Tab-separated table of C-alpha atoms in Angstrom:
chain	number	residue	atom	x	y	z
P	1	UNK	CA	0.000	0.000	0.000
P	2	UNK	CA	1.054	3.451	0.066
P	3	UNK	CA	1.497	5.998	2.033
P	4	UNK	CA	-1.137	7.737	0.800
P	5	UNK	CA	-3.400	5.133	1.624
P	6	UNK	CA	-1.559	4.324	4.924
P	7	UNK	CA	-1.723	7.779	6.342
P	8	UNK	CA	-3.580	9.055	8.966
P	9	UNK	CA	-6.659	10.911	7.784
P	10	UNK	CA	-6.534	14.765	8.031
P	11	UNK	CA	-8.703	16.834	9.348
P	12	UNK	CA	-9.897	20.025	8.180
P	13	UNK	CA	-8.738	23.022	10.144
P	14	UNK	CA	-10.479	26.335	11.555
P	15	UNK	CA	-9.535	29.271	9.049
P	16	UNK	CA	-10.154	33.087	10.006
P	17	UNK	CA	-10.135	35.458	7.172
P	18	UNK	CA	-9.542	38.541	7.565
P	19	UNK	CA	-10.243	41.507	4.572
P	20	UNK	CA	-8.797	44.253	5.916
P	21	UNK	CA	-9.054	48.068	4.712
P	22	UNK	CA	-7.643	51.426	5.906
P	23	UNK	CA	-7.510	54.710	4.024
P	24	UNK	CA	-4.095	55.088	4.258
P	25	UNK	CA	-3.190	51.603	3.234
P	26	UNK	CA	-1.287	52.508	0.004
P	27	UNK	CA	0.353	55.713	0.968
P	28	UNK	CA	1.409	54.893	4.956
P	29	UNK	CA	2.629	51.390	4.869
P	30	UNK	CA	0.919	50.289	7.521
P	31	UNK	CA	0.178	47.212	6.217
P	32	UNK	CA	3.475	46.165	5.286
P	33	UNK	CA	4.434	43.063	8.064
P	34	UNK	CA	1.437	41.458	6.685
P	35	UNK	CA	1.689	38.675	4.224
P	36	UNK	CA	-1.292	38.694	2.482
P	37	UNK	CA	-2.887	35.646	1.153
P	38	UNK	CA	-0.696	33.020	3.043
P	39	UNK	CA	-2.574	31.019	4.877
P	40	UNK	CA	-0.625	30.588	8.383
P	41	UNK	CA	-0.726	27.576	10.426
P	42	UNK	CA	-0.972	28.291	14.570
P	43	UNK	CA	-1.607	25.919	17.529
P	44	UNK	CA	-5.085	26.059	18.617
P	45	UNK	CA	-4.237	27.611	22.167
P	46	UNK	CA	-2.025	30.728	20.678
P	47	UNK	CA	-3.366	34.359	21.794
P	48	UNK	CA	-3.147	35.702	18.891
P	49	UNK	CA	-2.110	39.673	19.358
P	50	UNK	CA	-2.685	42.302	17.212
P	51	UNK	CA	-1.139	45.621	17.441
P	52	UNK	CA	2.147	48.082	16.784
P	53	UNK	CA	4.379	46.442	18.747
P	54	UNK	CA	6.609	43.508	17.195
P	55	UNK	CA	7.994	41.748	20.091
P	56	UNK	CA	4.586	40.997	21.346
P	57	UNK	CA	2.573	41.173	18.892
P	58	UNK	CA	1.765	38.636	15.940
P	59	UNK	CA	0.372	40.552	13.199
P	60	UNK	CA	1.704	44.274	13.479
P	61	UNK	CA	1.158	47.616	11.807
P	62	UNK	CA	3.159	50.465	10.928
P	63	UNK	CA	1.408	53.051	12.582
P	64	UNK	CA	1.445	55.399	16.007
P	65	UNK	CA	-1.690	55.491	16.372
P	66	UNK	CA	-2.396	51.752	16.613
P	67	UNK	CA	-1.565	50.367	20.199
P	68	UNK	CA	0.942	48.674	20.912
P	69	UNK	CA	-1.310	45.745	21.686
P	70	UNK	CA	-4.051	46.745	20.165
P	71	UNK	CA	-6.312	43.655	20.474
P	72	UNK	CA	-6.348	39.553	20.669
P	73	UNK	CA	-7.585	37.163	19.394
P	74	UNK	CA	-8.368	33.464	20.518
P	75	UNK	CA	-9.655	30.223	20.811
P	76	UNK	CA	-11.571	28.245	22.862
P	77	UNK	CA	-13.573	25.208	22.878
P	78	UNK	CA	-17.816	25.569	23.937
P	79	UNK	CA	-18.851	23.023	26.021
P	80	UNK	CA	-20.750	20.508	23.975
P	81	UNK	CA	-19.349	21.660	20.597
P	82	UNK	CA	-17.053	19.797	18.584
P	83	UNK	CA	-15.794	22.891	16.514
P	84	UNK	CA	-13.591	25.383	18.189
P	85	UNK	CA	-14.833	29.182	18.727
P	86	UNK	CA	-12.861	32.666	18.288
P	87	UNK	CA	-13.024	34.980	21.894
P	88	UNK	CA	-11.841	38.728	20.503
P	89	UNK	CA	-10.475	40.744	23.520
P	90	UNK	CA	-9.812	44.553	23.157
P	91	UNK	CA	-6.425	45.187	24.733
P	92	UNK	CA	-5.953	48.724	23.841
P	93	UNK	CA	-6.516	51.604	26.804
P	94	UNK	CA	-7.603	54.551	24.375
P	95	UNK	CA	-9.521	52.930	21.833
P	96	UNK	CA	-12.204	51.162	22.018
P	97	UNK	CA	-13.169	48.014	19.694
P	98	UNK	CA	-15.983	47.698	17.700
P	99	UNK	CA	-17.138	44.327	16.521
P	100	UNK	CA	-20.457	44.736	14.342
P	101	UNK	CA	-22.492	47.517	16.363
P	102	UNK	CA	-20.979	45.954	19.749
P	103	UNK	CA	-18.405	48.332	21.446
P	104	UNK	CA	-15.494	46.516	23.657
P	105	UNK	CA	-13.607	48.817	26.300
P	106	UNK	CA	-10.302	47.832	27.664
P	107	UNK	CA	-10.154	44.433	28.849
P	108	UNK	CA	-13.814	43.706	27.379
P	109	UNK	CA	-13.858	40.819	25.054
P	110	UNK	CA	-17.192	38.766	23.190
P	111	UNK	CA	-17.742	35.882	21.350
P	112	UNK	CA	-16.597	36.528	17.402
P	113	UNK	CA	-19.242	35.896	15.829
P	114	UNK	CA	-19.146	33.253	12.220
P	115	UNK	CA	-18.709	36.616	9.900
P	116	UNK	CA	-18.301	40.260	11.373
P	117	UNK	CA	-17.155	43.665	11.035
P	118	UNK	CA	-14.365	44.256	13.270
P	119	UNK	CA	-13.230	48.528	13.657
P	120	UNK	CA	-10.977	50.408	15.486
P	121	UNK	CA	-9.744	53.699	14.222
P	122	UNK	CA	-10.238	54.104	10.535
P	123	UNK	CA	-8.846	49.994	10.768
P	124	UNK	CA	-11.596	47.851	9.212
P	125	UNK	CA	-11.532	43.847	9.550
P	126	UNK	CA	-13.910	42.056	7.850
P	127	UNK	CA	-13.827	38.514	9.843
P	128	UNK	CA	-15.191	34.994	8.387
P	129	UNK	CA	-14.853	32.042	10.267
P	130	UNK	CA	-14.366	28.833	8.681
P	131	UNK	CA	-14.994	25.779	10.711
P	132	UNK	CA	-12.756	22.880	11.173
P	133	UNK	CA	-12.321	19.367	12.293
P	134	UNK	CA	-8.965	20.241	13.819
P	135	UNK	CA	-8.503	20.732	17.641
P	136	UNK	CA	-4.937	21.202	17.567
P	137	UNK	CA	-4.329	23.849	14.805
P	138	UNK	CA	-6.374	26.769	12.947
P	139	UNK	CA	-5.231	29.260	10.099
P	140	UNK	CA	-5.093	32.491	9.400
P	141	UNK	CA	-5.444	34.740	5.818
P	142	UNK	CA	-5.393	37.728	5.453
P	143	UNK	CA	-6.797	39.961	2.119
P	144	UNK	CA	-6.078	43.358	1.500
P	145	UNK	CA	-9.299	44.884	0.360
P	146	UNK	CA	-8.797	47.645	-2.752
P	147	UNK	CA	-11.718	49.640	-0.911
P	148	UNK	CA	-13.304	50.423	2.316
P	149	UNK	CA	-15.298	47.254	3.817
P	150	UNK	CA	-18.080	49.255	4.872
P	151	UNK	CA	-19.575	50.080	1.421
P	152	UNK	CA	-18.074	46.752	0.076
P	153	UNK	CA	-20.400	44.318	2.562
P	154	UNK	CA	-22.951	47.119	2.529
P	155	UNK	CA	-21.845	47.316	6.167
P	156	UNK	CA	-23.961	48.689	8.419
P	157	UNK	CA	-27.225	47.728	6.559
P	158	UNK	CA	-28.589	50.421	4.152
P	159	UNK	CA	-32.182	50.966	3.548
P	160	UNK	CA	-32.699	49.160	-0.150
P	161	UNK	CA	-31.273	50.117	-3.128
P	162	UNK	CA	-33.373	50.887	-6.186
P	163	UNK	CA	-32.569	48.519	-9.127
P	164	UNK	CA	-31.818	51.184	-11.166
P	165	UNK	CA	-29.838	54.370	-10.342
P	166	UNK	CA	-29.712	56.111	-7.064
P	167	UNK	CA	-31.544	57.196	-4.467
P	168	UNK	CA	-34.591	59.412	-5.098
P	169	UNK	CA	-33.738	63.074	-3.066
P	170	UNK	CA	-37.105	61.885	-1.234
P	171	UNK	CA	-34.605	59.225	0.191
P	172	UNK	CA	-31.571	60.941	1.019
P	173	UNK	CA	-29.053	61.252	3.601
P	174	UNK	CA	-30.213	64.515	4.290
P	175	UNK	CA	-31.731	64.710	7.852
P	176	UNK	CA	-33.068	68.346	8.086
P	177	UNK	CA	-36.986	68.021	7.248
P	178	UNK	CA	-37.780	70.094	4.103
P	179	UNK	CA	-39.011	73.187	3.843
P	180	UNK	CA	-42.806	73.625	2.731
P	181	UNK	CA	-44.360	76.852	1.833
P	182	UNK	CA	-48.139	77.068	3.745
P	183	UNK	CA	-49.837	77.286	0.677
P	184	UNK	CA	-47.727	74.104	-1.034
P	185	UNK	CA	-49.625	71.020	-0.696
R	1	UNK	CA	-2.250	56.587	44.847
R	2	UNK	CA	-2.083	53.478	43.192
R	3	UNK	CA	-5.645	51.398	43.210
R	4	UNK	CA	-5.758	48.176	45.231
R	5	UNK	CA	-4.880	44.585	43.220
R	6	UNK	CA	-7.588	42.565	42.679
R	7	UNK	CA	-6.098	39.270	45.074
R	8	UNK	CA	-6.218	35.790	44.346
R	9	UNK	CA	-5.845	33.851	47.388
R	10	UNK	CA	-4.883	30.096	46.745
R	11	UNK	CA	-4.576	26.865	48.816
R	12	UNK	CA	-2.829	24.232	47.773
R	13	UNK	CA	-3.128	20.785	48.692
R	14	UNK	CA	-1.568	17.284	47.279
R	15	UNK	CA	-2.926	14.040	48.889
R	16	UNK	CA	0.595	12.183	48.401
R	17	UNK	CA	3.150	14.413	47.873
R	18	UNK	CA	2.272	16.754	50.641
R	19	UNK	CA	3.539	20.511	51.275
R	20	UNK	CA	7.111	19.627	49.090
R	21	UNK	CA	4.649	19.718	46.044
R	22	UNK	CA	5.075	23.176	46.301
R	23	UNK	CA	8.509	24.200	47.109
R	24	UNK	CA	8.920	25.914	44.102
R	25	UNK	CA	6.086	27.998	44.878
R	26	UNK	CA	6.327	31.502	45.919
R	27	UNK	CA	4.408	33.245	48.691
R	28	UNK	CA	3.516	35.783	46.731
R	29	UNK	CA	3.159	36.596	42.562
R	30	UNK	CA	1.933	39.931	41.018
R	31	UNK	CA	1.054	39.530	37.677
R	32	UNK	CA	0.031	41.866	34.879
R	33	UNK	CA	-3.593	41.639	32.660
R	34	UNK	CA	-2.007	38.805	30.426
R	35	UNK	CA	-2.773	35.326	31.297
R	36	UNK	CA	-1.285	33.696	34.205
R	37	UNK	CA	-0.054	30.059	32.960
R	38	UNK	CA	0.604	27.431	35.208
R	39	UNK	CA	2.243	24.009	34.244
R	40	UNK	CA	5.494	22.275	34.737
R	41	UNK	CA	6.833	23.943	31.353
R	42	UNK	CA	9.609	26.717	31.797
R	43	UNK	CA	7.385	29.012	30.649
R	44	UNK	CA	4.364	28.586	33.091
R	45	UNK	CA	4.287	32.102	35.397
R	46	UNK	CA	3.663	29.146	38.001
R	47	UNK	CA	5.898	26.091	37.692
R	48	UNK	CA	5.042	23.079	39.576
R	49	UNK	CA	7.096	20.699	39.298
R	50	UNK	CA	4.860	17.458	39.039
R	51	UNK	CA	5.005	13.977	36.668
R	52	UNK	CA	1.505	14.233	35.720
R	53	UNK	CA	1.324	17.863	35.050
R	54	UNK	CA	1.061	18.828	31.508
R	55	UNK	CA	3.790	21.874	30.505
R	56	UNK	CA	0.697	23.932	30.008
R	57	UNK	CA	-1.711	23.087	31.951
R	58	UNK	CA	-3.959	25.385	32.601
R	59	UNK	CA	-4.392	29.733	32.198
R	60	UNK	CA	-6.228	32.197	34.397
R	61	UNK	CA	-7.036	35.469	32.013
R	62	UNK	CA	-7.994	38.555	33.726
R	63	UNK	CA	-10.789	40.354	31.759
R	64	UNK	CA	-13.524	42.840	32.217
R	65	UNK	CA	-17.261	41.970	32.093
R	66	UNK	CA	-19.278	44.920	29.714
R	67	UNK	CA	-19.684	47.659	32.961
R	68	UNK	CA	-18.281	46.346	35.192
R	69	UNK	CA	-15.124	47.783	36.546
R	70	UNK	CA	-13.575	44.581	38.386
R	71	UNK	CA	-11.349	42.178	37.210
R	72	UNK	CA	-13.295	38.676	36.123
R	73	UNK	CA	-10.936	35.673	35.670
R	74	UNK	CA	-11.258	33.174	32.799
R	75	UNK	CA	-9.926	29.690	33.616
R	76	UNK	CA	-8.727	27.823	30.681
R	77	UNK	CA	-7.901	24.085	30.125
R	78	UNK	CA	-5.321	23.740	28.276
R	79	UNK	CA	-3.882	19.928	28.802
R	80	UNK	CA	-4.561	18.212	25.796
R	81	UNK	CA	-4.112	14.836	27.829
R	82	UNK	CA	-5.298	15.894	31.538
R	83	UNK	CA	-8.358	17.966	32.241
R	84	UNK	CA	-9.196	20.661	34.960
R	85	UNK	CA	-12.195	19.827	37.740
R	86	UNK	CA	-13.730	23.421	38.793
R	87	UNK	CA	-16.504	23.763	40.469
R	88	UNK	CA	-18.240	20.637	40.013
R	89	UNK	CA	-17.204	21.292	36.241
R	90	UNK	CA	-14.638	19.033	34.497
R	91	UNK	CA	-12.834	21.462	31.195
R	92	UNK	CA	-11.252	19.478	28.555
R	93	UNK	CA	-9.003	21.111	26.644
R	94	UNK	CA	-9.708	24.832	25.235
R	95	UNK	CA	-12.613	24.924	27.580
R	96	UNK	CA	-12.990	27.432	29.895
R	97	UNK	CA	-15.258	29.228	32.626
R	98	UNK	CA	-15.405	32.090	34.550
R	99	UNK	CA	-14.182	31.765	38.191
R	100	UNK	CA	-16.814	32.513	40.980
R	101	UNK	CA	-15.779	34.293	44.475
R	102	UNK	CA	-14.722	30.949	46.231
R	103	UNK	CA	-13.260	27.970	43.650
R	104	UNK	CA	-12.515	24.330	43.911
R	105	UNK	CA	-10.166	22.762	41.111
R	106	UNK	CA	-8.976	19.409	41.069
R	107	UNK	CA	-6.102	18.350	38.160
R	108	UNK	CA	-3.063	16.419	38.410
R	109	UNK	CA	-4.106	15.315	41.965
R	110	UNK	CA	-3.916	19.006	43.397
R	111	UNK	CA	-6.325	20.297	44.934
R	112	UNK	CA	-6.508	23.986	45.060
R	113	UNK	CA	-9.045	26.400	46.417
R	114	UNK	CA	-9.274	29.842	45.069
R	115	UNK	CA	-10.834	32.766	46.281
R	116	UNK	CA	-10.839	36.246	44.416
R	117	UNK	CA	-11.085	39.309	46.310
R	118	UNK	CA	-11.981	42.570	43.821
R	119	UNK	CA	-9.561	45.044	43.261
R	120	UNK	CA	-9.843	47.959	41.432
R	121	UNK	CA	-5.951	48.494	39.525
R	122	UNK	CA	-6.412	47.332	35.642
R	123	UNK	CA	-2.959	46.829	35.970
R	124	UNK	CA	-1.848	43.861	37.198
R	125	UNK	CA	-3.075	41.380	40.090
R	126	UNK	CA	-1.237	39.462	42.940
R	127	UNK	CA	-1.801	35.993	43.843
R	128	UNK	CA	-1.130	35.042	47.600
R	129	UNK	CA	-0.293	31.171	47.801
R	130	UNK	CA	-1.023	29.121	50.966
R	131	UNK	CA	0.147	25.497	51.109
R	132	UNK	CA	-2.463	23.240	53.534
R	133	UNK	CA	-1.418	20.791	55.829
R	134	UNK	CA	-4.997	18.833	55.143
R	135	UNK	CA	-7.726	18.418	51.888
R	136	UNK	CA	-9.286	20.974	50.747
R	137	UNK	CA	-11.707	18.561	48.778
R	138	UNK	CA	-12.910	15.601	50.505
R	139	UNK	CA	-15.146	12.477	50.153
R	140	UNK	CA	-16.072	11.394	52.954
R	141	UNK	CA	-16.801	7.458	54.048
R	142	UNK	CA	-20.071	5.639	52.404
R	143	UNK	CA	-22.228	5.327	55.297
R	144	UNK	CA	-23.228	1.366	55.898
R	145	UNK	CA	-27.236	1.118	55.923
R	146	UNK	CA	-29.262	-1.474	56.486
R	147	UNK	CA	-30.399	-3.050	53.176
R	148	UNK	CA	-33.890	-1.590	54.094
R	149	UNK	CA	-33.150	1.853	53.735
R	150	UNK	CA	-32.705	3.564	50.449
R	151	UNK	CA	-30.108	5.694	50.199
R	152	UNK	CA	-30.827	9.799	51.279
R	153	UNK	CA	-30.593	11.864	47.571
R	154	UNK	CA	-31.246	14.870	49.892
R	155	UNK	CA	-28.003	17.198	50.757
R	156	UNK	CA	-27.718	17.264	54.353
R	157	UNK	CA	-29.041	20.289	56.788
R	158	UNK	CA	-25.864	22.766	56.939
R	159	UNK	CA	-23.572	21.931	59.829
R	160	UNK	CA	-24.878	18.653	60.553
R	161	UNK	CA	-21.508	17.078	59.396
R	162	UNK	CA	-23.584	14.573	58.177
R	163	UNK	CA	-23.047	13.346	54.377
R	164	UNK	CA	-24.688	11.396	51.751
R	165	UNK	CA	-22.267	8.750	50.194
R	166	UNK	CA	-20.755	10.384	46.822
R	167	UNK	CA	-21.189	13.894	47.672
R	168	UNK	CA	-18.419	15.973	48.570
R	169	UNK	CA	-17.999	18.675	51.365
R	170	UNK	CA	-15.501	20.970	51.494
R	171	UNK	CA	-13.238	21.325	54.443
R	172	UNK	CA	-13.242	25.401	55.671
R	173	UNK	CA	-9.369	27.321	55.335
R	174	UNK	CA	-9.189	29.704	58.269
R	175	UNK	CA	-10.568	32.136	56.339
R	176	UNK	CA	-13.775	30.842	55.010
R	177	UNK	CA	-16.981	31.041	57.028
R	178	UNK	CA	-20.486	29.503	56.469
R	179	UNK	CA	-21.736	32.724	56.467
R	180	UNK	CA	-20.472	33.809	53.027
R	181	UNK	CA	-23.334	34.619	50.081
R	182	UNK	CA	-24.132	32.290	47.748
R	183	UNK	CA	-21.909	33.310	44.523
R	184	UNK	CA	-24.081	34.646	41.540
R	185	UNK	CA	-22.111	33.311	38.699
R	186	UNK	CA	-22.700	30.114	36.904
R	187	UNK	CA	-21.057	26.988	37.447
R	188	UNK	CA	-19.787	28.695	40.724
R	189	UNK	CA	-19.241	26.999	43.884
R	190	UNK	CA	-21.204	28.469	46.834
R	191	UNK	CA	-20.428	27.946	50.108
R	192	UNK	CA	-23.524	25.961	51.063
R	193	UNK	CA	-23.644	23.906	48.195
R	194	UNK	CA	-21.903	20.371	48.203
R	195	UNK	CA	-20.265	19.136	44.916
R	196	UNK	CA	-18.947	15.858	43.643
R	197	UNK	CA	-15.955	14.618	43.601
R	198	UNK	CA	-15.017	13.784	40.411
R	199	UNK	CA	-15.199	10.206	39.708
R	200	UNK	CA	-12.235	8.064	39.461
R	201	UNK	CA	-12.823	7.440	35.576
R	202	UNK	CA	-12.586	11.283	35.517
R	203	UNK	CA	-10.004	12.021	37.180
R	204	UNK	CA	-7.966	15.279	35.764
């Protein structure tokens, strides 16, 4: 027989994707200790950090104004599941996260949910979970989006858009009520 | 002024190995907001040095519950072989649970009690280690009846030092009292309320 046919079966492993955006992305650098599209391999109980400083951090960004750990990321198993589960943590002092429309303080961390918007800043993560058989080991990816997540995912939800063209002025983003004359019906 | 540490005030117990379990254990440890490891690895903030003890064995993560302003604690298994007893609770690996007031944990054939006393510094925390002389978790005798009598399923009046076979009470430290409220958070232990041991097939 083979090898092939001799080895153990594999099993599929948790993947986190994360499309991320920021304004600056092309001009600042920030982005630049990111390897885009490799898909990294990490034992199941790593905290994964996120933030400006290297010798703690895992993922990193050029940039003052991020922390230097800015928040975490990790896993954990829920009683009576057989899949593993991401725990976000905000770890930053003077910013606070926001995951969806959910804000995290210092210290504060939640559940993250299967797909989400994660923001701090003008930073914008767009996270999808990918379950796995794996206990052991989950992956990362990260994708550089060419334009901001929020419009992208049509993140938060908009009100519908017409099938075709724009928005009518009746619809607009305007928020001052109109001005009627008494005499216009 | 600097705000007071949130304390963690731990008994320690080993059934065979007694108090030299813990030599390497310190009276005191302040650590910051990261997650306290323990384990026999060389990177475990607390090293005990134990066969059975996985490198990484367990974590304790500080965190902070939306509004509130006190440290929680998360306790996380993280033997992939052993498992952690807490509270009546056994976690497997990568499961974890929030630590009430007053804890019991069982693993490796410790027995520690915990009890978390709020601070308010964001900063860091200090664990205060006590090493007891006697169980901290005990089962006590199966009572002989007469083949009669059914066995009681009711937990015994407080104080009575009575105790259905299979049910565990908890010996007191000095500082514990009967007189402490009933903890609020799941899972917890409560003063008042008697827990099993975990069973032999169990064991973590």
């Amino acid at each position: 027989m083979t090898s092939f046919e001799d080895a153990d079966t594999e099993e599929t492993i948790t993947c986190l994707q994360m499309t991320v955006y920021h304004p600056g992305q092309l001009q600042c650098g920030i982005f630049q200790s990111i390897r885009f599209f490799n898909r990294e391999k990490l034992p199941s109980s790593e905290v994964v950090k996120f933030g400006r400083n290297s010798n703690i951090c895992h993922y990193t960004f050029q940039d003052k104004q991020v922390s230097r750990v800015q928040f975490s990321l990790q896993l954990f198993k829920k009683f009576n599941s057989s899949v593993l589960s991401f725990e976000i943590k905000n770890m930053s002092k003077k910013t606070n996260l926001i995951v969806d429309s959910r804000e995290l303080g210092y210290l504060n961390k939640m559940d993250l949910p299967y797909r989400c918007m994660v923001r701090f800043g003008e930073y914008q993560f767009l996270m999808e979970k990918e379950d796995g058989e794996s206990l052991e080991f989950f992956e990362t990816q990260f994708i550089l989006s060419p334009r901001s997540l929020l419009q992208e995912n049509n993140w938060p939800p908009h009100r519908p858009i017409p099938e075709y063209g724009t928005y009518s002025l009746c619809s607009s983003q305007s928020s001052s009520p109109a001005e009627m004359d008494e005499n216009e019906s | 002024m600097e705000k007071p540490l949130t304390i963690l005030r731990v008994s320690l117990y080993h059934p065979t190995l007694g108090p030299s379990a813990f030599a390497s254990v310190p009276p005191r440890l302040q650590h910051d907001t990261s997650p306290l490891l323990l384990g026999r690895g060389p990177d475990a903030h607390l090293q005990l040095q134990l066969p059975h003890l996985s490198r990484r064995h367990l974590s304790l993560e500080p965190y902070l519950e939306k509004g509130s302003a006190m440290l929680a604690f998360c306790l996380k298994a993280l033997s992939r072989k052993g498992c952690v007893w807490v509270n009546g609770l056994t976690l497997r690996y990568l499961e974890q649970i929030t630590l009430s007031t007053i804890n019991r944990l069982s693993f490796s054939g410790i027995q520690m009690l915990v009890r978390v006393e709020e601070g308010t510094s964001l900063e860091a925390f200090v664990c205060y280690f006590h090493v007891s002389p006697s169980p901290l978790i005990y089962r006590p005798e199966a009572e002989e009846t007469d083949e009669w009598e059914g066995i009681s399923q009711e937990q015994p009046p407080l104080g009575s030092g009575q105790q259905t076979s299979g049910c565990l009470g908890f010996l007191h430290s000095p500082s514990q009292t009967w007189d402490s409220p009933p903890q609020p958070r799941p899972g917890g232990g409560t003063e008042i309320q008697l827990q099993r041991e975990p069973p032999d097939s169990t064991l973590c």
